[in-house]
Each structure stands twice: as structure tokens, then as C-alpha cells.
XYZ file of C-alpha atoms in Angstrom:
664
model
C -17.390 16.290 -33.342
C -17.220 19.278 -35.669
C -17.252 22.741 -34.271
C -20.854 23.138 -35.705
C -21.938 20.120 -33.878
C -20.588 21.196 -30.567
C -22.137 24.477 -30.873
C -25.533 23.144 -31.769
C -28.058 22.807 -28.929
C -29.140 19.321 -28.764
C -32.951 19.165 -27.581
C -34.162 16.329 -25.473
C -37.136 14.370 -26.391
C -37.263 15.078 -30.225
C -34.982 14.633 -33.170
C -35.103 17.822 -35.091
C -35.512 17.782 -38.879
C -32.871 18.964 -41.361
C -35.201 21.974 -42.145
C -35.540 22.721 -38.621
C -31.970 22.524 -37.676
C -31.220 24.960 -40.739
C -33.554 27.148 -39.178
C -32.261 26.462 -35.749
C -28.545 27.443 -36.936
C -29.018 30.123 -39.158
C -27.066 33.419 -38.359
C -29.545 35.439 -40.864
C -30.581 38.526 -39.302
C -34.339 38.187 -40.646
C -36.117 34.917 -41.304
C -39.799 34.124 -41.916
C -40.973 30.105 -41.818
C -43.903 29.254 -43.941
C -45.200 26.006 -42.284
C -47.959 23.412 -42.534
C -50.038 22.608 -39.847
C -48.164 19.796 -37.705
C -44.728 20.603 -39.145
C -43.601 21.656 -35.693
C -43.350 25.631 -36.153
C -43.740 26.437 -32.424
C -41.112 23.691 -31.723
C -38.849 25.367 -34.306
C -39.008 28.549 -32.865
C -38.430 27.091 -29.537
C -35.142 25.436 -31.192
C -34.059 29.040 -32.162
C -34.599 30.277 -28.745
C -32.829 27.350 -27.080
C -30.006 27.790 -29.605
C -29.631 31.707 -28.836
C -29.497 30.695 -25.123
C -27.032 27.928 -25.724
C -24.820 30.731 -27.345
C -24.879 32.872 -24.390
C -27.949 35.155 -24.868
C -29.650 36.080 -21.683
C -33.375 35.197 -21.414
C -33.878 39.235 -20.904
C -32.463 39.509 -24.385
C -35.227 37.425 -26.082
C -38.880 38.402 -26.623
C -41.715 35.973 -28.174
C -44.923 37.511 -29.386
C -48.032 35.703 -30.202
C -51.417 36.320 -31.289
C -53.272 34.292 -28.725
C -52.617 33.114 -24.958
C -53.091 29.745 -26.189
C -49.979 30.466 -28.385
C -47.953 31.649 -25.193
C -48.802 28.125 -23.358
C -47.858 26.201 -26.634
C -44.483 27.929 -26.598
C -43.584 27.366 -23.270
C -44.677 23.615 -23.407
C -42.352 23.077 -26.449
C -39.317 24.710 -24.630
C -39.730 22.364 -21.798
C -40.276 19.465 -24.235
C -37.064 20.280 -25.926
C -34.923 20.206 -22.594
C -34.864 23.977 -21.090
C -35.828 24.112 -17.262
C -38.991 25.561 -16.196
C -36.893 28.350 -14.446
C -35.587 29.281 -17.602
C -38.558 29.281 -19.304
C -40.296 31.451 -17.024
C -37.605 34.111 -17.339
C -38.716 34.354 -20.700
C -40.748 37.079 -22.106
C -43.656 35.258 -23.869
C -46.725 37.409 -24.534
C -49.315 38.287 -26.676
C -49.123 41.506 -28.925
C -51.918 42.758 -26.793
C -50.308 41.883 -23.596
C -47.149 43.396 -24.443
C -48.674 46.555 -25.698
C -50.825 47.030 -22.603
C -47.774 46.583 -20.492
C -45.612 48.965 -22.357
C -48.696 51.660 -22.283
C -49.005 51.124 -18.254
C -45.514 51.943 -18.012
C -46.343 55.506 -19.148
C -49.947 55.745 -17.948
C -49.220 54.619 -14.276
C -52.823 53.084 -13.738
C -54.890 50.524 -15.065
C -57.122 51.318 -17.872
C -60.609 49.747 -17.286
C -61.113 46.818 -19.797
C -64.452 46.413 -21.919
C -64.457 42.597 -22.113
C -67.782 42.214 -23.971
C -69.483 43.721 -26.801
C -72.388 44.482 -24.593
C -69.499 46.206 -22.318
C -68.828 48.446 -24.865
C -72.255 48.737 -26.230
C -73.299 51.687 -23.782
C -70.149 53.754 -24.874
C -71.378 53.474 -28.585
C -75.104 54.078 -27.766
C -73.936 57.573 -25.955
C -72.151 58.510 -29.183
C -75.057 57.814 -31.326
C -77.615 59.642 -28.883
C -75.084 62.614 -28.971
C -75.353 62.302 -32.919
C -79.240 62.036 -32.865
C -79.190 58.702 -34.424
C -81.830 55.697 -33.208
C -80.490 52.317 -34.331
C -80.966 48.728 -33.292
C -78.469 46.502 -32.015
C -77.465 44.925 -35.237
C -76.223 48.307 -36.348
C -73.826 48.356 -33.011
C -72.638 44.906 -33.870
C -71.634 46.159 -37.439
C -70.263 49.547 -35.932
C -68.089 47.800 -33.608
C -66.727 44.822 -36.279
C -65.998 47.978 -38.707
C -63.959 49.792 -35.724
C -61.930 46.627 -34.748
C -60.952 46.171 -38.619
C -60.157 49.972 -38.928
C -57.942 49.715 -36.080
C -56.217 46.490 -37.074
C -55.245 47.960 -40.598
C -54.989 51.493 -39.118
C -56.731 52.637 -42.176
C -58.355 55.609 -40.622
C -55.154 56.876 -39.182
C -53.189 56.198 -42.300
C -55.944 58.284 -44.105
C -55.778 61.275 -41.758
C -51.851 61.289 -41.349
C -51.899 61.483 -45.226
C -54.160 64.651 -44.798
C -57.586 63.154 -45.701
C -60.523 64.874 -44.156
C -63.569 63.274 -42.606
C -65.895 63.219 -45.606
C -67.842 61.083 -48.075
C -64.675 60.655 -50.100
C -62.580 59.279 -47.281
C -65.825 56.750 -46.643
C -65.776 55.729 -50.040
C -61.947 55.399 -50.312
C -62.307 53.077 -46.959
C -65.238 51.501 -48.504
C -67.487 52.274 -45.529
C -70.858 54.033 -44.999
C -70.207 57.886 -44.155
C -72.156 57.565 -40.905
C -69.519 54.808 -39.911
C -66.746 57.353 -39.674
C -68.525 60.005 -38.038
C -69.260 57.647 -35.387
C -65.921 56.112 -35.240
C -64.124 59.603 -34.798
C -66.714 60.674 -32.033
C -66.320 56.801 -30.303
C -62.356 57.331 -30.305
C -62.875 60.826 -28.893
C -64.890 59.470 -26.106
C -62.626 56.489 -25.463
C -59.291 58.527 -25.621
C -60.298 62.157 -24.964
C -57.848 64.734 -26.999
C -58.163 67.648 -24.525
C -55.284 68.684 -22.322
C -54.275 66.778 -19.025
C -55.275 63.237 -20.675
C -52.593 60.925 -20.882
C -54.446 57.632 -21.160
C -57.839 56.518 -22.559
C -61.002 56.207 -20.255
C -61.238 52.375 -21.256
C -60.322 49.805 -23.850
C -61.634 46.750 -25.546
C -59.971 43.877 -27.188
C -56.869 44.921 -29.314
C -57.171 48.515 -28.288
C -54.144 48.436 -26.445
C -52.272 47.003 -29.841
C -53.853 49.709 -31.573
C -52.979 52.397 -29.241
C -49.299 51.651 -29.011
C -49.138 51.177 -33.070
C -50.579 54.484 -33.363
C -47.727 55.823 -31.390
C -45.121 54.192 -33.338
C -46.684 54.947 -36.888
C -47.779 58.427 -36.101
C -45.327 60.960 -37.957
C -45.720 63.272 -35.348
C -46.056 61.002 -32.078
C -46.837 62.641 -28.787
C -44.579 59.862 -27.261
C -41.475 58.069 -28.901
C -41.058 54.601 -27.995
C -37.926 54.999 -26.096
C -39.908 57.297 -23.756
C -41.932 54.156 -22.554
C -40.267 52.711 -19.489
C -41.238 49.471 -20.266
C -40.103 49.634 -24.134
C -37.438 46.942 -24.526
C -33.989 48.776 -24.831
C -31.891 45.845 -25.759
C -32.971 42.580 -27.523
C -31.025 40.163 -29.217
C -33.726 37.990 -30.563
C -37.383 38.763 -31.328
C -39.696 36.008 -32.676
C -43.383 35.854 -33.818
C -45.344 32.783 -33.541
C -48.639 32.668 -35.561
C -47.495 35.471 -37.840
C -50.202 34.490 -40.431
C -52.398 36.614 -37.988
C -50.485 39.833 -38.123
C -52.120 42.839 -38.998
C -50.708 46.215 -39.819
C -51.145 47.619 -36.122
C -48.996 44.501 -34.901
C -46.779 44.865 -37.758
C -45.917 48.279 -36.876
C -45.127 47.399 -33.321
C -42.802 44.695 -34.563
C -41.078 46.983 -36.910
C -40.486 49.498 -34.050
C -38.807 46.477 -31.964
C -36.468 45.564 -34.880
C -35.619 49.448 -35.651
C -34.885 50.262 -32.080
C -33.200 47.175 -31.013
C -31.711 45.926 -34.136
C -32.782 42.365 -32.965
C -32.523 39.272 -35.119
C -35.827 38.149 -36.273
C -37.568 34.945 -36.848
C -41.407 34.681 -37.700
C -43.371 31.629 -38.227
C -46.939 31.095 -39.510
C -49.112 28.953 -41.884
C -51.531 30.776 -44.467
C -54.350 28.047 -44.027
C -54.659 29.217 -40.301
C -55.914 32.497 -40.772
C -58.890 33.095 -38.562
C -58.526 36.845 -37.413
C -59.203 38.532 -40.792
C -62.145 40.651 -39.306
C -59.376 41.997 -36.813
C -57.397 42.942 -40.189
C -55.191 39.897 -40.414
C -53.246 39.752 -43.734
C -51.221 37.187 -45.528
C -48.628 39.584 -47.014
C -46.958 39.991 -43.622
C -45.922 36.258 -44.471
C -44.416 37.337 -47.529
C -40.785 37.505 -48.685
C -41.193 40.891 -49.811
C -42.616 42.255 -46.589
C -40.300 45.205 -45.379
C -38.822 44.630 -41.732
C -36.308 47.448 -41.997
C -33.273 48.782 -43.980
C -30.771 46.521 -44.961
C -32.851 43.752 -43.918
C -32.985 41.129 -46.503
C -35.788 38.601 -45.561
C -35.146 35.097 -46.170
C -38.096 32.417 -46.005
C -37.676 28.965 -45.147
C -40.130 26.063 -45.665
C -41.335 23.421 -42.693
C -43.122 21.161 -45.259
C -43.302 17.667 -43.526
C -45.811 17.504 -40.720
C -44.676 15.441 -37.733
C -47.885 15.742 -35.798
C -49.920 13.241 -37.801
C -49.331 10.602 -40.485
C -50.307 10.282 -44.179
C -54.172 9.688 -44.040
C -54.663 12.881 -42.144
C -51.969 14.582 -44.085
C -53.847 14.128 -47.468
C -57.136 15.508 -46.046
C -55.460 18.441 -44.543
C -53.929 18.880 -48.152
C -57.317 18.368 -49.952
C -58.924 21.031 -47.580
C -56.176 23.245 -48.196
C -55.190 22.781 -51.751
C -51.613 22.324 -51.271
C -49.349 19.601 -50.958
C -48.993 18.198 -47.445
C -46.175 15.175 -46.516
C -45.828 13.572 -43.424
C -42.517 12.353 -41.494
C -44.420 11.314 -38.658
C -43.176 8.148 -36.966
C -46.756 7.056 -35.476
C -50.012 6.093 -37.134
C -52.718 8.651 -37.258
C -56.290 6.904 -37.521
C -59.264 8.773 -39.093
C -62.672 7.503 -38.014
C -65.692 9.381 -39.732
C -69.114 8.454 -38.410
C -72.415 9.710 -38.725
C -75.500 9.847 -36.738
C -79.312 10.544 -37.540
C -79.692 14.465 -36.785
C -83.389 14.356 -37.403
C -83.738 12.166 -34.062
C -83.550 13.653 -30.448
C -80.090 12.159 -29.869
C -78.336 14.901 -32.152
C -74.974 12.754 -31.752
C -74.421 12.793 -27.955
C -74.541 8.934 -27.829
C -72.232 8.584 -30.761
C -69.841 10.808 -29.076
C -70.029 8.675 -25.929
C -69.574 5.524 -27.839
C -66.396 7.005 -29.340
C -65.346 8.171 -25.593
C -65.935 4.798 -24.325
C -63.698 3.090 -27.159
C -61.019 5.281 -26.567
C -61.049 4.818 -22.710
C -59.789 1.341 -22.957
C -56.732 2.497 -24.814
C -55.781 6.100 -23.913
C -55.563 8.361 -21.508
C -58.310 10.560 -21.236
C -56.483 13.848 -20.705
C -55.191 13.097 -24.381
C -58.629 13.923 -25.790
C -59.895 17.060 -26.774
C -63.554 17.520 -28.040
C -63.592 20.624 -30.452
C -66.470 22.620 -30.920
C -67.536 25.543 -33.425
C -69.605 27.370 -30.809
C -69.530 27.360 -26.975
C -73.501 26.835 -27.073
C -72.988 23.013 -28.359
C -71.366 22.347 -24.908
C -75.016 21.764 -23.471
C -75.422 18.597 -24.991
C -71.746 17.525 -24.585
C -71.554 18.429 -21.029
C -74.768 16.515 -20.166
C -73.601 13.374 -22.032
C -70.310 13.647 -20.272
C -71.709 13.935 -16.875
C -74.225 11.163 -17.572
C -71.528 8.959 -18.797
C -69.169 9.588 -15.612
C -66.559 11.493 -17.568
C -64.686 14.230 -15.908
C -63.798 17.471 -18.383
C -62.384 20.781 -18.236
C -63.287 23.590 -20.578
C -60.870 25.918 -22.402
C -61.630 29.651 -23.308
C -65.358 29.674 -22.015
C -67.589 28.839 -19.181
C -69.726 25.673 -18.615
C -73.176 26.288 -19.967
C -74.566 26.408 -16.457
C -72.480 29.708 -15.880
C -73.628 31.466 -18.746
C -75.707 34.688 -18.067
C -78.702 33.603 -19.434
C -78.856 30.046 -17.620
C -77.757 31.736 -14.303
C -81.070 33.788 -14.953
C -83.000 30.706 -15.065
C -81.179 29.065 -12.187
C -81.950 32.065 -10.013
C -85.938 31.870 -10.743
C -85.750 28.110 -10.311
C -84.439 28.655 -6.675
C -87.323 30.871 -5.649
C -89.935 28.648 -7.167
C -88.468 25.720 -5.674
C -87.450 27.462 -2.474
C -84.380 25.342 -2.655
C -80.884 27.020 -2.584
C -78.471 24.440 -2.139
C -78.272 23.666 -5.941
C -76.848 27.044 -6.336
C -73.434 25.810 -5.061
C -70.295 27.708 -4.551
C -70.023 31.253 -3.479
C -68.526 31.749 -6.919
C -71.672 30.555 -8.939
C -73.740 32.697 -6.460
C -71.758 35.945 -7.397
C -71.880 35.368 -10.983
C -75.754 34.707 -10.792
C -75.940 38.108 -9.032
C -74.110 39.776 -11.573
C -76.091 37.698 -14.288
C -79.262 39.070 -12.859
C -78.233 42.813 -12.793
C -76.780 42.135 -16.404
C -79.838 40.830 -17.935
C -82.381 42.983 -15.984
C -80.157 46.158 -16.596
C -80.946 47.552 -13.060
C -79.714 50.162 -11.012
C -79.147 48.371 -7.681
C -80.091 50.444 -4.139
C -77.123 51.845 -2.049
C -76.181 50.423 1.496
C -74.673 53.464 3.104
C -74.606 56.507 0.431
C -75.908 57.478 -2.837
C -72.591 58.293 -3.844
C -71.649 54.605 -4.115
C -70.644 53.702 -7.537
C -72.232 51.096 -9.451
C -69.633 48.562 -8.721
C -69.767 49.136 -5.057
C -73.755 48.592 -5.236
C -72.904 45.246 -7.015
C -70.289 44.036 -4.378
C -72.647 44.976 -1.402
C -75.770 42.767 -3.100
C -73.268 39.958 -3.903
C -71.974 40.029 -0.169
C -75.473 39.873 1.156
C -76.556 36.878 -1.300
C -73.086 35.033 -0.169
C -73.901 35.749 3.516
C -76.972 33.565 3.207
C -78.298 31.564 0.167
C -81.886 32.149 0.690
C -81.071 35.999 0.719
C -81.468 35.345 -2.978
C -85.169 35.552 -2.328
C -85.002 39.029 -1.093
C -82.509 40.259 -3.801
C -85.081 39.405 -6.402
C -88.097 40.847 -4.635
C -86.662 44.187 -3.319
C -83.549 44.894 -5.879
C -84.718 43.428 -9.028
C -88.649 43.028 -9.258
C -89.164 46.506 -7.886
C -86.641 48.444 -10.022
C -87.103 46.653 -13.455
C -90.031 47.680 -15.664
C -93.391 46.309 -14.419
C -93.897 44.466 -17.870
C -90.346 42.651 -17.145
C -91.434 41.935 -13.568
C -94.529 40.537 -14.643
C -92.689 38.173 -16.974
C -90.516 36.972 -14.385
C -93.119 36.441 -11.637
C -95.366 34.614 -14.292
C -92.279 32.250 -14.931
C -91.841 31.695 -11.185
C -95.569 30.736 -10.743
C -95.479 28.478 -13.700
C -92.391 26.419 -12.293
C -93.615 26.634 -8.566
C -96.869 24.894 -9.778
C -95.541 22.374 -12.321
C -96.661 18.911 -11.881
C -93.533 16.386 -11.923
C -94.421 14.557 -14.987
C -96.160 17.657 -16.947
C -94.296 19.648 -19.610
C -93.426 22.972 -18.036
C -90.255 24.439 -19.412
C -91.481 25.721 -22.751
C -94.264 27.704 -21.088
C -91.607 28.904 -18.425
C -89.661 30.301 -21.328
C -92.678 31.757 -23.093
C -93.641 33.712 -19.861
C -90.233 35.307 -19.845
C -90.484 36.228 -23.746
C -87.167 34.735 -23.648
C -86.441 35.162 -27.573
C -87.170 39.140 -27.406
C -85.156 39.371 -24.270
C -82.141 37.783 -25.677
C -82.236 40.379 -28.484
C -82.551 43.203 -26.076
C -79.624 41.791 -24.128
C -77.217 40.958 -26.389
C -75.421 42.611 -29.308
C -73.872 40.305 -31.650
C -76.208 38.155 -33.745
C -74.058 34.924 -33.032
C -74.387 35.553 -29.496
C -77.763 35.964 -29.628
C -77.931 32.472 -31.494
C -75.811 30.986 -29.088
C -78.332 32.174 -26.437
C -81.236 30.676 -27.880
C -79.165 27.352 -28.561
C -78.537 27.358 -24.672
C -82.094 27.243 -24.081
C -83.059 24.716 -26.779
C -80.239 22.717 -25.196
C -82.075 23.228 -21.814
C -85.485 22.352 -23.219
C -83.957 18.908 -24.120
C -82.734 18.566 -20.498
C -85.795 19.659 -18.872
C -87.929 17.266 -20.798
C -85.873 14.339 -19.393
C -86.125 15.764 -15.688
C -89.050 15.097 -13.681
C -90.215 18.603 -12.910
C -88.596 21.655 -11.846
C -87.040 20.781 -8.850
C -85.272 17.544 -10.101
C -84.298 19.819 -13.399
C -82.826 22.564 -11.077
C -80.919 20.048 -9.523
C -79.438 18.830 -12.890
C -78.198 22.614 -13.197
C -75.608 22.396 -10.460
C -71.886 23.102 -10.923
C -70.451 20.484 -13.248
C -67.681 19.514 -10.638
C -70.470 18.852 -7.997
C -72.709 16.929 -10.325
C -69.708 14.505 -11.175
C -68.819 14.046 -7.401
C -72.126 13.015 -7.140
C -71.568 10.470 -10.079
C -68.241 9.540 -8.649
C -69.565 9.123 -5.012
C -66.985 6.661 -4.059
C -64.276 8.965 -4.537
C -62.988 11.575 -1.857
C -62.177 15.228 -3.204
C -58.363 14.380 -2.642
C -58.751 11.031 -4.872
C -60.575 13.226 -7.524
C -57.818 15.751 -7.592
C -55.201 12.953 -7.915
C -56.596 11.528 -11.201
C -57.577 14.693 -12.733
C -54.647 14.492 -14.722
C -55.247 11.318 -16.386
C -59.293 11.245 -16.487
C -59.932 15.054 -17.507
C -60.530 15.685 -21.193
C -60.842 18.924 -22.858
C -63.552 20.779 -24.004
C -62.813 23.815 -26.177
C -63.849 25.959 -29.319
C -61.438 25.264 -32.183
C -60.677 28.895 -32.030
C -58.916 28.551 -28.575
C -56.763 25.461 -29.547
C -54.713 27.247 -32.369
C -51.122 26.350 -31.480
C -52.166 23.180 -29.458
C -52.069 19.341 -30.042
C -54.084 16.513 -28.500
C -53.331 12.719 -29.104
C -57.128 12.374 -29.860
C -59.185 14.942 -31.245
C -63.273 14.680 -31.688
C -65.079 17.096 -33.831
C -68.788 16.629 -33.416
C -71.853 18.332 -35.060
C -70.479 18.485 -38.276
C -73.445 19.437 -39.975
C -74.467 22.300 -42.643
C -75.438 25.276 -40.571
C -73.147 24.073 -37.733
C -69.799 24.186 -39.523
C -69.637 26.349 -41.406
C -71.827 28.434 -39.285
C -74.786 29.934 -40.519
C -73.960 33.730 -39.335
C -70.307 33.392 -40.681
C -69.650 36.362 -43.022
C -66.252 34.773 -44.328
C -66.055 31.260 -45.569
C -62.649 31.305 -45.890
C -62.027 31.918 -42.390
C -64.412 28.962 -41.404
C -62.625 26.968 -43.977
C -59.452 27.831 -41.920
C -61.165 27.161 -38.785
C -62.063 23.728 -39.762
C -58.414 23.097 -40.865
C -56.953 24.148 -37.646
C -59.390 21.943 -35.630
C -58.592 18.706 -37.680
C -54.709 19.392 -37.573
C -54.542 19.464 -33.866
C -54.880 15.492 -33.579
C -51.664 13.072 -33.551
C -52.869 9.695 -33.107
C -56.749 10.050 -33.757
C -59.306 12.000 -35.463
C -62.752 11.433 -35.144
C -65.396 13.359 -37.004
C -68.904 13.134 -36.203
C -71.299 14.174 -38.753
C -74.927 14.282 -39.658
C -76.154 11.592 -41.978
C -78.540 13.891 -43.675
C -76.611 17.183 -44.272
C -72.805 16.443 -43.750
C -70.500 19.627 -43.575
C -69.243 20.751 -46.628
C -65.890 21.156 -45.399
C -66.027 17.266 -44.332
C -66.549 16.500 -47.945
C -63.760 18.651 -49.255
C -61.354 16.523 -47.192
C -62.105 13.530 -49.199
C -62.656 11.263 -46.201
C -65.486 8.643 -46.583
C -68.162 8.017 -43.937
C -67.108 5.006 -42.054
C -63.357 5.531 -42.652
């Protein structure tokens, strides 16, 4: 055995390709890996990490950064798969850029910063700024502003211009290709979020990616208020820095990466795939995957290829190559079947029964835990969840909540509980707590206090939740005294009318359309949600509920259908105890996820339903290249089978671009 063979980490379960071994063993200080989907880029990074550990680097000397939480999960799984112990993997720092940035900032700020999770959470702050500026706008303007803000922060375009001495005027707006008022609002909004007056050393709140932006500004600012070495949690010594999903890097992330390499002198390896860029709206740029990227003085960048996919075989590789417009080879030692079937989208089914038939076909030969149903939008889960539950299939959701837990559906459940005087279908304490939050959110009410008028909004909400949890029927009192008495008379009238419609409905008579009409639900949705896609999703949830209500015999039966999925499924599998159900979960629970939430993961069998014009690509999409990349990401998650379910009347253009034939 040669010295190089003795010094090479030997993985278990896999035999690395020559390309992977070259990357694993390279002593170059700065490397980029350009990979095709399924070529093992995460596994390759795992091999690079294992080699460093094998050579004596301690876990604390390695930092792995990704764009998404799913990529962090995939990295940990890859490390275990190649033979590292779970204890060793747990000792490694594997974080998203935003998680890393938040941790570094927290070490100086000494206090957790409130987080605005959704667009609706951030909207009130934007409206405060608009009110100060004397501007009257609709929710569509707020959505556009927040999107512009996200890109300005990801690209640091505003900050770079200001550092270069630009003034906030029409000329700067023109240079940034923005409307002048957007810059004025952005300046005011950031001053509100992160006040510049003396004594303020942390922001009042953060939204998604704001931690990355705040840290990147400190690193990139020519005159920073804090240098990186002054952050207690900034890594002082690193031997190796790695970046997965490097195709989604934006300038803010790049500045953090460059700061890490400059301050530690660590070796670097980043991997990515041009055709998986799905975050251009956050400023992601392909240029950071180029060999010309400047990662520091004296760091010549060497680009390594990962060309052959090992995840799937030739039929799927050809389809992926057709869609991406690039050569695509496969070195997989297993077969990958591609099944493309169509359904009649003009009928009531919409593809759900075809989905169940495909699942039943797989059930006879494979474990359900190896199956992922990938959706373009979470609202498509209504039809899928109902079909799965009727068919007796167990499932878990990744990246989003079940449709019965969406705020708009929780509002319907609350009104039906009062109308039917039945509170058992509300299920768990968690469900009832979310139901109270959803009502307060949807009705935008200020709750009454418990002890003192000085109680915060959160304290009042917590009291209302405790009261409803104490006794399920307390929901009626909550609605009557805390909601209907505090909303506008018009909204209260709509809610009372809907309750009466459900209360008086005959079991065999149609009623749900009248129920929604009484609520003026379309108008209400547009008032509550900011993003047009979120509004479309809400209306799609209601369309799904309409189909379910049409099959139920009256409001009481329909309300029972809207129980928590776990509770409903236990009813389907009533011969099993809870312990038995838990024991079979691993083998019989499939995954439902949005395509955007599984980047970096793989499954034996991937099913992509609802491949119709207007659904994928989505009608409201602003970037068709990013939509195509999403489709590419979804189809390339499959190992042994890819099932594509498409409308016979209007199949997706992306499906046609792969070259697949219906019935293949």
C-alpha cells in the first residue's frame, strides 16, 4: 500500500469516483466544484471533511455553511453515510449563512432580536414608514417593496453606493433601476429597524436574511463600528471552510465568506450547480461559482468538475440534460425508471386518484419512507392530504404545515365548532392554541386584558390561549366576547351570518359556498395577506375545501373531516395502538414537501403531481428561469423512480422540454 493510500480516508458504503477522490485529496488552498445534480457534491464535501479529520484537524477547526436548513440535514446525513460517527458529526459546525450570522451577532448584542417570520409580520413596520411619509398604498406595493428590500440587502447595492459617496436621490435610484420612492422608504425602514441613535447596538427586529445582511455590512463597511475580531463568536481559528449550495451565494454571503478566509487563512472548498439557482430574488448570482472569483490575495481558484450523476441512471440523466441544456452522464449502478402519466384535468379528480394508484403500485415493492411527493405550492396539499388519508397512507410534511393548520382554514374550523356546538374535532392543545392565534391574526383585533391595561399584546394573547385550553367550549365565549365585540360591525355581521348558515344547513344540501360568500372571503384574504402568491394559495386552500365539503354530508361531517391528520389517520388505522403506529412510522410514512424545501436531499421514489400550465411554471412567477431550475431540482431528487403526473389537456412546458413521452 502506498503512502497516499494509507493517508486517504476510506469511506464505508460508497466507492468514490476518481473525480471525488481528486477533490478529497487535493492540497490546494482554494477550490470550487461545479457539479451536476446527483453527482454527489454533498458527499464530496463530506469526503473532504472526513479527510481533514483523518489528517488530524479537530472538528472545531471545520466550518460548513449552506443556504438552507435542508442542506444542513443533507450534509449531516452524508457524513454519517460515509462512516463518521454521529458524535463526530454533532461536534462539527454545520450552519446556514443566516444561522451563523445570527449566532455571531448575538454574541455581541447579548440579547435575542425579535424575528418577523412572515411578510405579514413585517408589513406593519412598512406601513408605519409609509404613514410617516404620507403615502397611501395597497398591499401589492408593500409586497414589491419587501422584495426590492430583500434584493438590495442580498446584493448590498444600496450600501456599496452609499460607501462610494452616492446621495439618496433620483440619480441613485436610476443607477439601481428602482423607483425613487423605494429608496426613500428603504432608508426610513432600515432606520426604523436598526436605529442609528446613540445607545442602540442591535436592531429592533429582523426578517429572513437580515442577520446575514447586518453581519455583511459590518465586514464590508470601510468604516465599521465593529471589526470581526471583536465579535466573541467569530471563529478565531479554522483549518477548513466549506460551502454547499454555492450557486445560491449572494454578495452579502460572499462578504462573510471572504471575511472568514481573510481572518483565519483556512483552506476553502465550495460546491454548486448553476442550474439549481432558485434564490435570485435574494440576490443569488452565478458569478460566485466562477474561477475568476476573488477569494483573497494569493488565492488562485482551481475549479474541479463533478460530471457523472450517481443518483439516477441514464433515462433521467438525459431528461435533466435536455431541460438544463448541457451534457449529462450517469455512473449510477442502479436503474432509474421514469413514469409519465396523464389525467383529465377537466374533471373533478384533478389527478388525486392517479396519484393513489401510483402509490399503491409502489407499496407492493418499496418502503413508503422512500417516497416524496413534491409540490410547487403548499396549497396543493389539500387534495393530496385528503386522498392519502382516504387511501390509508401515513405522511409527514416538510417545510410547511398541514392545510388544516393554515390560519384561513383554522378560522373556518373555529366558526364551524361554534355552529355545530362540537369542540372535539379541534383536537390537541397545540391545534387550539394555533386556532386562537389565527383568529386574532385574521381579525386583527386587540384583545382585552386579564389583570392590567399595561399587559403586552403577547401577554393578552397568551391569556386567551390559556383560557381556551382550559376548556374546549371556552372557544365560544372567546369568539363572542373577545372577537365579535372587537372587530368592526361589518366583519362581525359576516362572521355571524356564516355561523348561522352552517348551523341551519341540511345534511344533503349545498352550503359551503354560501358560508364563504357570507364571509366575503376573497376580499378578506386580500386584506389579510400581503403577497399575491400567498393570497392565491389561500384561495386555493378554499377551493380544496369546497371540493371536500361537497363530498361531506353537512357541516358536522365536514368539520369532523378537518381534524388533525394524525387523529384522522388513527381512525383509518383503528386496529393499531399509538405505540404500534410509532413503530411503523419509519417504514410507512411518506413525505410531502415543496420542491424548494428538498434541495440537497434525495429519495428513492419522487412523485411530482399537478404538472399543468399555470401550476408549474406558476402563474405568478416573476422569473421563468428560476421556475425551470425548481423543476430541475424536483426531478433530480429521484434515485430509482420518477413519477410525473400531468394534465392531458395542458401539460407543463417544462415537462415537454425534458423530452419525456406520456406513458413512458
